[in-house]
XYZ file of C-alpha atoms in Angstrom:
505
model
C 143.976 94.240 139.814
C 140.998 96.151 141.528
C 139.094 95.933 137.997
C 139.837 92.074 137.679
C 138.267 91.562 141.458
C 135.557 93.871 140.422
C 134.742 91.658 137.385
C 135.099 88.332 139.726
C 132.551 89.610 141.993
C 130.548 90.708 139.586
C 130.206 87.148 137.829
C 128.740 85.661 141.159
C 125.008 87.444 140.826
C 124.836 85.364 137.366
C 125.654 82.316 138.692
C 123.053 82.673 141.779
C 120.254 83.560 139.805
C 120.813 80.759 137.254
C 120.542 78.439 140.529
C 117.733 79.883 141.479
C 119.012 80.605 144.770
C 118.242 84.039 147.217
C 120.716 87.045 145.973
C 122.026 89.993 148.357
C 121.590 93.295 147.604
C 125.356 93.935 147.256
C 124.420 91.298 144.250
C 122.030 92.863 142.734
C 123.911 96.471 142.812
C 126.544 94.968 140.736
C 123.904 93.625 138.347
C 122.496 96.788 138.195
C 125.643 98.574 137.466
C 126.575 96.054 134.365
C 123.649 95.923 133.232
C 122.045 99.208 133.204
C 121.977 101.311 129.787
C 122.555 104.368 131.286
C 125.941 102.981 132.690
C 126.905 101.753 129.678
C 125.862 105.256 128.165
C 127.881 107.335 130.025
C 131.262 104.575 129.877
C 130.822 105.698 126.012
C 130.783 109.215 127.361
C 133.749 108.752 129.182
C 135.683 107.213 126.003
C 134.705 110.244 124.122
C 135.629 112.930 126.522
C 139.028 111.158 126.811
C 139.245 111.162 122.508
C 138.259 114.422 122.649
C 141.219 115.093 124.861
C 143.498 113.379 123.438
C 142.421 115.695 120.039
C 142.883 118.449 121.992
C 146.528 117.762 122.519
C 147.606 117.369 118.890
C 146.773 121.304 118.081
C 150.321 121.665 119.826
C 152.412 119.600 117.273
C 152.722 120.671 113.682
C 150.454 119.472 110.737
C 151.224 117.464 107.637
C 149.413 117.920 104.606
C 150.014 116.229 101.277
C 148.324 118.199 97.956
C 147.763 116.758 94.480
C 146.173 118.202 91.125
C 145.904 117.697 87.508
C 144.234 120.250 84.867
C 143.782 120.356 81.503
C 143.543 124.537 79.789
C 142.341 124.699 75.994
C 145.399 126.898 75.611
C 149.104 127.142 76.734
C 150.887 129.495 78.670
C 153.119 131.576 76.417
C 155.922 133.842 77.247
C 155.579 135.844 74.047
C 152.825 137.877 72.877
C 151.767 137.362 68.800
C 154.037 140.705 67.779
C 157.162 139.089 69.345
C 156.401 135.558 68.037
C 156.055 137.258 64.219
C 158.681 139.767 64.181
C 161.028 136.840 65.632
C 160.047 134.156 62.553
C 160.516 137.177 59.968
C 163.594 138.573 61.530
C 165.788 137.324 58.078
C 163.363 139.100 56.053
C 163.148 142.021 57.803
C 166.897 142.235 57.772
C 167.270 141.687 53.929
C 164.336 144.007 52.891
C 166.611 146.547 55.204
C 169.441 146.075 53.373
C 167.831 146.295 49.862
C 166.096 149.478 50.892
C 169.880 150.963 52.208
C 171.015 149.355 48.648
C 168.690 151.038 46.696
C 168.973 154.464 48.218
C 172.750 154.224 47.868
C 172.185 153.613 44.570
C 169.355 156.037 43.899
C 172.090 158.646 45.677
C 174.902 157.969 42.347
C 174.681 160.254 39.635
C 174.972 158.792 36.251
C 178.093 159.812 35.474
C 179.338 157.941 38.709
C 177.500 154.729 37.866
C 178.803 155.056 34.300
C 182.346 155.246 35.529
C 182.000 152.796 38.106
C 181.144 149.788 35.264
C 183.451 151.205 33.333
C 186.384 150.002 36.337
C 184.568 146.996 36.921
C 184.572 146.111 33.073
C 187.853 145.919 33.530
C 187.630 143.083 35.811
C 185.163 141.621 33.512
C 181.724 142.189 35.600
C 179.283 144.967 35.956
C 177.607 146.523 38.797
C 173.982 144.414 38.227
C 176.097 141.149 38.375
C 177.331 141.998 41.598
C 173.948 143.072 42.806
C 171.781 140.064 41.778
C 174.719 137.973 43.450
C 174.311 140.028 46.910
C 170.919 139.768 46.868
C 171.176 135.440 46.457
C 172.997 135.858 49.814
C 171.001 138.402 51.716
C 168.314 135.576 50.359
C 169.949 132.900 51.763
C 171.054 134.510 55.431
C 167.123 135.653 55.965
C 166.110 132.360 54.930
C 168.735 131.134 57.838
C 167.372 133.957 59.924
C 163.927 133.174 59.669
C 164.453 129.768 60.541
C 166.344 130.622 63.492
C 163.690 132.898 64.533
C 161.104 130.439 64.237
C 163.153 127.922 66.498
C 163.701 130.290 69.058
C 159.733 130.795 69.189
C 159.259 126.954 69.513
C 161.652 127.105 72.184
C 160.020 129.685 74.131
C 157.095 127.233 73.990
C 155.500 126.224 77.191
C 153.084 123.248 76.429
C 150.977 123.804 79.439
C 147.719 122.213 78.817
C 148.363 119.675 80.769
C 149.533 120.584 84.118
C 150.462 118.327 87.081
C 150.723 119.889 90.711
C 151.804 118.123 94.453
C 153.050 119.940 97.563
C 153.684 118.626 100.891
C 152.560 121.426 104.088
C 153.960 121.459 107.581
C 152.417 124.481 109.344
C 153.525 124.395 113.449
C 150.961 127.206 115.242
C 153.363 129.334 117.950
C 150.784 131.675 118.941
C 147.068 131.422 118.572
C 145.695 133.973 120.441
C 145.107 131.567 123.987
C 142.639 129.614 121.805
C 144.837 126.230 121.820
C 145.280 126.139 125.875
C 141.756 126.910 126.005
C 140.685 124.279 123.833
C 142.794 121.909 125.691
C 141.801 123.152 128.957
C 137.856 122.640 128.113
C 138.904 119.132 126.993
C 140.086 118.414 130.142
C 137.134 119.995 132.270
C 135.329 117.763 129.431
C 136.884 114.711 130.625
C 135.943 115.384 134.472
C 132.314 116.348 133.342
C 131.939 112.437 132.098
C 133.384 111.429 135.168
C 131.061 113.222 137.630
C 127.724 112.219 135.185
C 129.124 108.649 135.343
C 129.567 108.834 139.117
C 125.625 110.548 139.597
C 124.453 107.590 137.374
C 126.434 105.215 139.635
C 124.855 106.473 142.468
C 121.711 106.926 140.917
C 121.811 103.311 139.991
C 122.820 101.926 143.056
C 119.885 104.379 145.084
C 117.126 102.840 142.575
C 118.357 98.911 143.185
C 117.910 99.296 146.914
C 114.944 100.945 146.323
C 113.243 98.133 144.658
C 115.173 95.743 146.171
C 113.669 96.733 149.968
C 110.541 97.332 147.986
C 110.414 93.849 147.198
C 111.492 93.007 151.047
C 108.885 94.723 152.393
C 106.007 93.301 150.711
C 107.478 89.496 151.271
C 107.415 89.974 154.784
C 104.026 91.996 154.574
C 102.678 89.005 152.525
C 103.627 86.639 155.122
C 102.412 89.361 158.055
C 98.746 89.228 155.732
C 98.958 85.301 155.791
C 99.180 85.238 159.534
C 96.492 87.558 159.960
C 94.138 85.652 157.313
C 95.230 82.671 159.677
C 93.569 84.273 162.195
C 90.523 85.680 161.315
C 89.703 82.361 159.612
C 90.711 81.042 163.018
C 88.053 83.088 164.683
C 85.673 82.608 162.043
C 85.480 78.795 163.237
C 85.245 79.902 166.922
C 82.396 82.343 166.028
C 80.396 79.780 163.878
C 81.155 76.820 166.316
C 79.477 79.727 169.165
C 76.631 80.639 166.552
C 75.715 76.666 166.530
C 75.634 75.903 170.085
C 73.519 79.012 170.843
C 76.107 81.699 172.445
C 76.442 83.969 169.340
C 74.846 85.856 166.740
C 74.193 85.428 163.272
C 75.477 89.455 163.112
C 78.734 88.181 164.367
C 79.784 86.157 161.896
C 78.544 88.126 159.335
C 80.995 90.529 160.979
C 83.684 88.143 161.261
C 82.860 86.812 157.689
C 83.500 90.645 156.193
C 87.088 90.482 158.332
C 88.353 87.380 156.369
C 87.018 88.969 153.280
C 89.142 92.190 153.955
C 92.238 89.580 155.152
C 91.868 87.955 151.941
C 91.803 91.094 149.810
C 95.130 92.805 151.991
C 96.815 89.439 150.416
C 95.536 90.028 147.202
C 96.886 93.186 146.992
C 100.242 92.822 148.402
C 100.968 89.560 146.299
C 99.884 91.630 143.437
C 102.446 94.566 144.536
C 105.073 91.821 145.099
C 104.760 90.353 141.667
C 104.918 94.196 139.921
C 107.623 94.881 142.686
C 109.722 91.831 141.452
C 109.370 92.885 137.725
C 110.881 96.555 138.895
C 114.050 94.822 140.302
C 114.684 92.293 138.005
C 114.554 95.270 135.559
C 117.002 97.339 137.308
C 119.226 94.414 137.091
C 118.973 93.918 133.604
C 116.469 90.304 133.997
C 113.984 89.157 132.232
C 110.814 90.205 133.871
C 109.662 87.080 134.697
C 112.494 86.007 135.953
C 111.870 84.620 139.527
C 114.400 86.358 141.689
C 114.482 85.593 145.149
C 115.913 88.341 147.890
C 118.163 87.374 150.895
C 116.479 89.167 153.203
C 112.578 88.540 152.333
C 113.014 85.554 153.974
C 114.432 86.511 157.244
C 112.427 86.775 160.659
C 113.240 90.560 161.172
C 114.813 93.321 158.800
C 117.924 93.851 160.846
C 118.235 97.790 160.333
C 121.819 99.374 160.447
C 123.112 102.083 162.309
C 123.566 104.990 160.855
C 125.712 107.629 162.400
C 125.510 110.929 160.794
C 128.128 113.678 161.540
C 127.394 116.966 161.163
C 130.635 118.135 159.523
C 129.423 114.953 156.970
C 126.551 117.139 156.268
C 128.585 120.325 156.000
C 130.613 118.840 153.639
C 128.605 116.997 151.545
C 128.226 119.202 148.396
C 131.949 118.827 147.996
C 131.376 114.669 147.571
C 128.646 115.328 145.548
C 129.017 114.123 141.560
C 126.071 116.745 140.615
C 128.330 119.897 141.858
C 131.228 118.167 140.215
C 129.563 118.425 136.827
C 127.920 121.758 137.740
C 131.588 123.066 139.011
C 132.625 121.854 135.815
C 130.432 123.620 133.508
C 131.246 126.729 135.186
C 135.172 126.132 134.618
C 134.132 125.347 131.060
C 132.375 128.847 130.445
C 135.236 130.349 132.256
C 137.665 128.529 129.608
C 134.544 129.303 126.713
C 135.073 133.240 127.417
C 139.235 132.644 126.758
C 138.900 130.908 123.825
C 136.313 133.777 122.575
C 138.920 136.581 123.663
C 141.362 135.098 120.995
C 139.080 136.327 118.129
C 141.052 139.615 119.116
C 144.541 138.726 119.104
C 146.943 138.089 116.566
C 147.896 134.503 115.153
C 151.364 133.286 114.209
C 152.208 129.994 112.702
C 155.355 128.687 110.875
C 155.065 126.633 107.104
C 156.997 125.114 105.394
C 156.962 122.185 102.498
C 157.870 121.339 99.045
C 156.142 122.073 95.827
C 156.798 119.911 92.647
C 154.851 120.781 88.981
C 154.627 119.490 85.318
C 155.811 121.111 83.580
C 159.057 122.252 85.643
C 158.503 125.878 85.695
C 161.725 125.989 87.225
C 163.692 124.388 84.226
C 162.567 126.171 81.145
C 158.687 124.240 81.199
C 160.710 121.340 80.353
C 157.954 118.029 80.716
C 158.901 116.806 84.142
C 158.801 117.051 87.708
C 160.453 120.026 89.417
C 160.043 121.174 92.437
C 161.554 123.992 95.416
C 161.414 124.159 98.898
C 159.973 126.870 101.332
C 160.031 127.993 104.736
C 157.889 130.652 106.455
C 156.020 132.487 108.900
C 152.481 133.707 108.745
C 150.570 136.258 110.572
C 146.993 136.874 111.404
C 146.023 140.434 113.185
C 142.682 140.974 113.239
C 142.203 144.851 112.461
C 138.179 145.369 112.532
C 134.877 143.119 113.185
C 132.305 146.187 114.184
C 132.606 144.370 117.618
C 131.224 141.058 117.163
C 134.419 139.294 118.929
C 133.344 141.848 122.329
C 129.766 141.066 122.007
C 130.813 137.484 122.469
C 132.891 138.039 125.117
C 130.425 139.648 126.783
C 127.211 136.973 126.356
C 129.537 134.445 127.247
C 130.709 136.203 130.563
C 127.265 136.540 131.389
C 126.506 132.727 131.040
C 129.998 132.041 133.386
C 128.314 134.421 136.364
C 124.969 132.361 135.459
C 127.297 128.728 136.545
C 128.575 130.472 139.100
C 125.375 131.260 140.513
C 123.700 127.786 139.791
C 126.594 125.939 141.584
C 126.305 128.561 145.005
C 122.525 127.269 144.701
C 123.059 123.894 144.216
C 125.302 123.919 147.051
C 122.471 125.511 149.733
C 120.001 122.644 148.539
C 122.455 119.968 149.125
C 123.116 121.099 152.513
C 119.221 121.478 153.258
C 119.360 117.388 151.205
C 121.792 116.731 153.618
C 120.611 117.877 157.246
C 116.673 116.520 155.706
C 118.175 113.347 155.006
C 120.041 113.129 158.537
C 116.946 114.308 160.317
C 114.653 111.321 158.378
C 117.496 109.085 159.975
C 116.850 109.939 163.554
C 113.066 109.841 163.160
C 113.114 106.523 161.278
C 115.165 105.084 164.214
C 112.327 106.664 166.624
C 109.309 105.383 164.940
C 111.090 101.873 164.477
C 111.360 102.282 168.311
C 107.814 103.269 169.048
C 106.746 100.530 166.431
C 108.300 97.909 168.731
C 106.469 99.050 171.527
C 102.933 99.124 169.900
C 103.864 95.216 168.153
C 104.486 94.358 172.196
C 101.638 96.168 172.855
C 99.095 94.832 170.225
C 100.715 91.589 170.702
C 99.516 91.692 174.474
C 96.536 93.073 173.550
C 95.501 90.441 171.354
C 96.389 87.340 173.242
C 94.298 88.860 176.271
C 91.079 89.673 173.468
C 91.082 85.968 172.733
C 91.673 84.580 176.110
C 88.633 86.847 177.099
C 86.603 85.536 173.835
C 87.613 81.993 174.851
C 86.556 82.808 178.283
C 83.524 84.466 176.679
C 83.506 87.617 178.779
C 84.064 89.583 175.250
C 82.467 89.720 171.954
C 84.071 88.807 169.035
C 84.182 92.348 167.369
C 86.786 93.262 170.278
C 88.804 90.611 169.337
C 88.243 91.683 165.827
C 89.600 95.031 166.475
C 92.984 93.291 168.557
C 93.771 91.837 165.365
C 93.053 95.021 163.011
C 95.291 97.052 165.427
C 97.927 93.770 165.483
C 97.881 93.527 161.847
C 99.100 97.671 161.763
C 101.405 97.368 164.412
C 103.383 94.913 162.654
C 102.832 96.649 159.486
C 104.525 99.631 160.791
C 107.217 98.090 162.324
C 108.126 96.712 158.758
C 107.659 99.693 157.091
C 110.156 101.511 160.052
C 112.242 98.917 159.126
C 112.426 99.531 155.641
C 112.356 103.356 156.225
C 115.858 103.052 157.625
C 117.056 100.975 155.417
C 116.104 103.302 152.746
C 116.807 106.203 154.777
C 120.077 105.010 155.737
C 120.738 104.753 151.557
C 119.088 108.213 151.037
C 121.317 109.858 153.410
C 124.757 108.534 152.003
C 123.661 109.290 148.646
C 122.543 112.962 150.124
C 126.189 113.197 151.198
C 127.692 111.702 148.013
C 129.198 108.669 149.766
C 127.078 105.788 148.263
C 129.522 103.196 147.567
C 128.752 99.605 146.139
């Protein structure tokens, strides 16, 4: 709801400027704050340190990965070497040349008389040893031939036809212990995120210090334009007085010569201050994000008096203004994150467990004879990582990086001093803008006397026109420095808050 007002608020400043009409300062903050790049730049910071968070967080929660691969080899994977693969496609003729060599030594072993009375029995039965030879050898023959074959099948089948191999696992992997590196990680993330936040809030305030800046700027020269009108007013005024005297007798050509050089002078003052209002115009229609030429007209340029504010200053505000400040946020934060840097360093040195587990399929299913198709197996386990040597490098670390934590350290106890001395500076500039707007009253009361008795004397002609000259020079800086004590505490009043980190829209 606060962001939705924010925006409503913020859509007025458009609307007024379109109309042409006079915008507040509290308008042109918010255009500033829209419209400026470096708001815009660190928003984008912001989203990123909150990403980077965010990707902080997931090194808690296990990982999924998914693995695929083909590849072709010119040759197979085979399970028998080229002796196995040969003795298994001869093994029938090995076998029968065994028996025929045990055949012929038995027979080589029988004397003659043996063999002759052996085919002398098997005459009988109407055959002869050689018969019965030639008809065992047809069947040795015949079972290496079946041997052989069988042999050469069982090669085939021992075949694995890997050329073409197909791969895909799926990979949890859940870390348990890394070392302190993951809460570090996490924890810099989140200093990360408050870094973006304080930069944001400096460029806020920044923003916001600039716009009131120019904005007063632009005040200030409107009503110091109008104070040089009034004073051209009246040294033209006394011009005619001083030539209307020169032509009836009762002044000097010298005097309006001198009065002549005054209106000169009065005419280059508004010269040079509508020239400084024009750049000053540009400056804040810049810081607003407007076209430079835009015509933007302020509230208060227009008023009769700059109405400065009261500005009471505490002095435990100023003692505790480094805490409110955004720059010792970010510098606080930097320290934290070299703090968290040295942790995450430290882990180089300590062991790292994670759990695994997934499933593997291949082509061919090495866990199926090589068969061509898809086989997989799961698995579950645990690895460890203990780092054992590095010649030191993981202390050297450790030790730079301690050194650049005391560094932070140091620059955020100095920062702190020179916001305090910011601080009481800033309050002090307060009190003596409120005492020169004070005295600057006085001397515009003064001058203001001053210069209504010089011309009632000139009119009376009991004094010369250069004194009346001089009772307008010292009205014209009278008023001039009560504007610019005006604008002092304005801007001093703006300098202090942001000096104590409380500059709110």
């Amino acid at each position: 709801m606060r962001y939705l007002a924010a925006l409503f608020l913020m859509s007025f400043p458009v609307l007024e400027v379109a109309a042409g009409q006079p915008v507040g300062i509290d308008s042109c903050r918010a255009m500033a704050l829209r419209n400026n790049k470096q708001m815009s730049i660190s928003e984008v910071k912001q989203d990123m340190a909150r990403n980077i968070r965010k990707s902080a967080r997931t090194k808690y929660l296990p990982g999924i990965h998914a693995f695929g691969s083909y590849m072709y080899t010119s040759r197979e994977i085979s399970l028998l070497n080229g002796d196995q693969k040969s003795a298994l496609s001869n093994i029938g003729t090995t076998a029968a040349n065994g028996i025929n060599s045990a055949l012929q030594n038995a027979g080589a072993s029988l004397t003659p008389e043996q063999l002759a009375a052996i085919n002398g029995q098997l005459g009988a039965l109407g055959t002869s040893i050689e018969q019965i030879a030639g008809g065992f050898n047809e069947h040795i023959n015949s079972a290496a031939a079946m041997l052989n074959a069988g042999g050469r099948s069982l090669v085939d089948a021992f075949r694995t036809d890997t050329r073409n191999i197909f791969a895909g696992s799926v990979i949890v992997t859940q870390p348990i212990y890394m070392g302190g590196s993951i809460k570090a990680v996490n924890r810099m993330a989140d200093i990360g995120e408050r870094m973006a936040a304080g930069t944001a809030e400096a460029v806020r305030q920044q923003t916001i210090y600039d716009t009131d800046k120019a904005y007063w700027t632009v005040v200030s020269l409107k009503h110091k334009k109008k104070l040089a009108e009034s004073y051209l007013t009246l040294t033209k005024k006394l011009r005619g007085d001083v030539y209307k005297m020169i032509a009836e007798g009762v002044a000097t050509r010298a005097e309006g010569l001198g009065v002549d050089v005054k209106v000169n002078e009065a005419e280059m003052t508004l010269l040079q201050v509508n020239d400084g209002l024009t750049l000053s115009r540009m400056l804040l229609c810049q810081q607003c994000g407007l076209p430079v030429d835009t015509e933007l007209i302020t509230d208060d340029e227009d008023k009769d008096n700059i109405v400065p504010v009261a500005v009471p200053v505490e002095a435990t505000a100023v003692k505790t203004a480094a805490d409110n400040r955004p720059e010792i946020h970010v510098l606080q934060a930097m320290a934290d994150m070299s703090k968290q840097a040295v942790n995450l360093l430290k882990s180089g040195n300590l062991p790292k467990i994670g759990l695994t587990g997934g499933y593997t399929v291949t082509n061919p299913n090495v866990y199926d004879g090589y068969q061509k198709k898809f086989g997989g197996v799961w698995n579950v386990g645990v690895l460890v990582s203990i780092p054992v040597w590095n010649w030191g490098d993981v202390a050297y670390k450790v030790r730079a990086a301690k050194g650049a934590s005391a560094i932070a350290a140091l620059e955020v106890a100095e920062a702190r001093e020179k916001i305090e001395l910011q601080a009481s500076q800033s309050a002090f500039k307060v009190g003596e803008a409120s005492k020169r707007l004070t005295l600057a009253d006085s001397n515009v009361k003064r001058a203001e006397e001053n210069l209504r008795s010089a011309e009632v004397g000139f009119r009376e002609g009991v004094m010369p026109a250069t004194t009346v000259m001089e009772a307008q020079t010292a009205w014209l800086q009278a008023r001039s420095q009560k504007i610019d004590a005006e604008i002092d505490i304005r801007l001093s009043d703006v300098n202090m808050r942001k000096a104590l980190g409380t500059l709110e829209q």
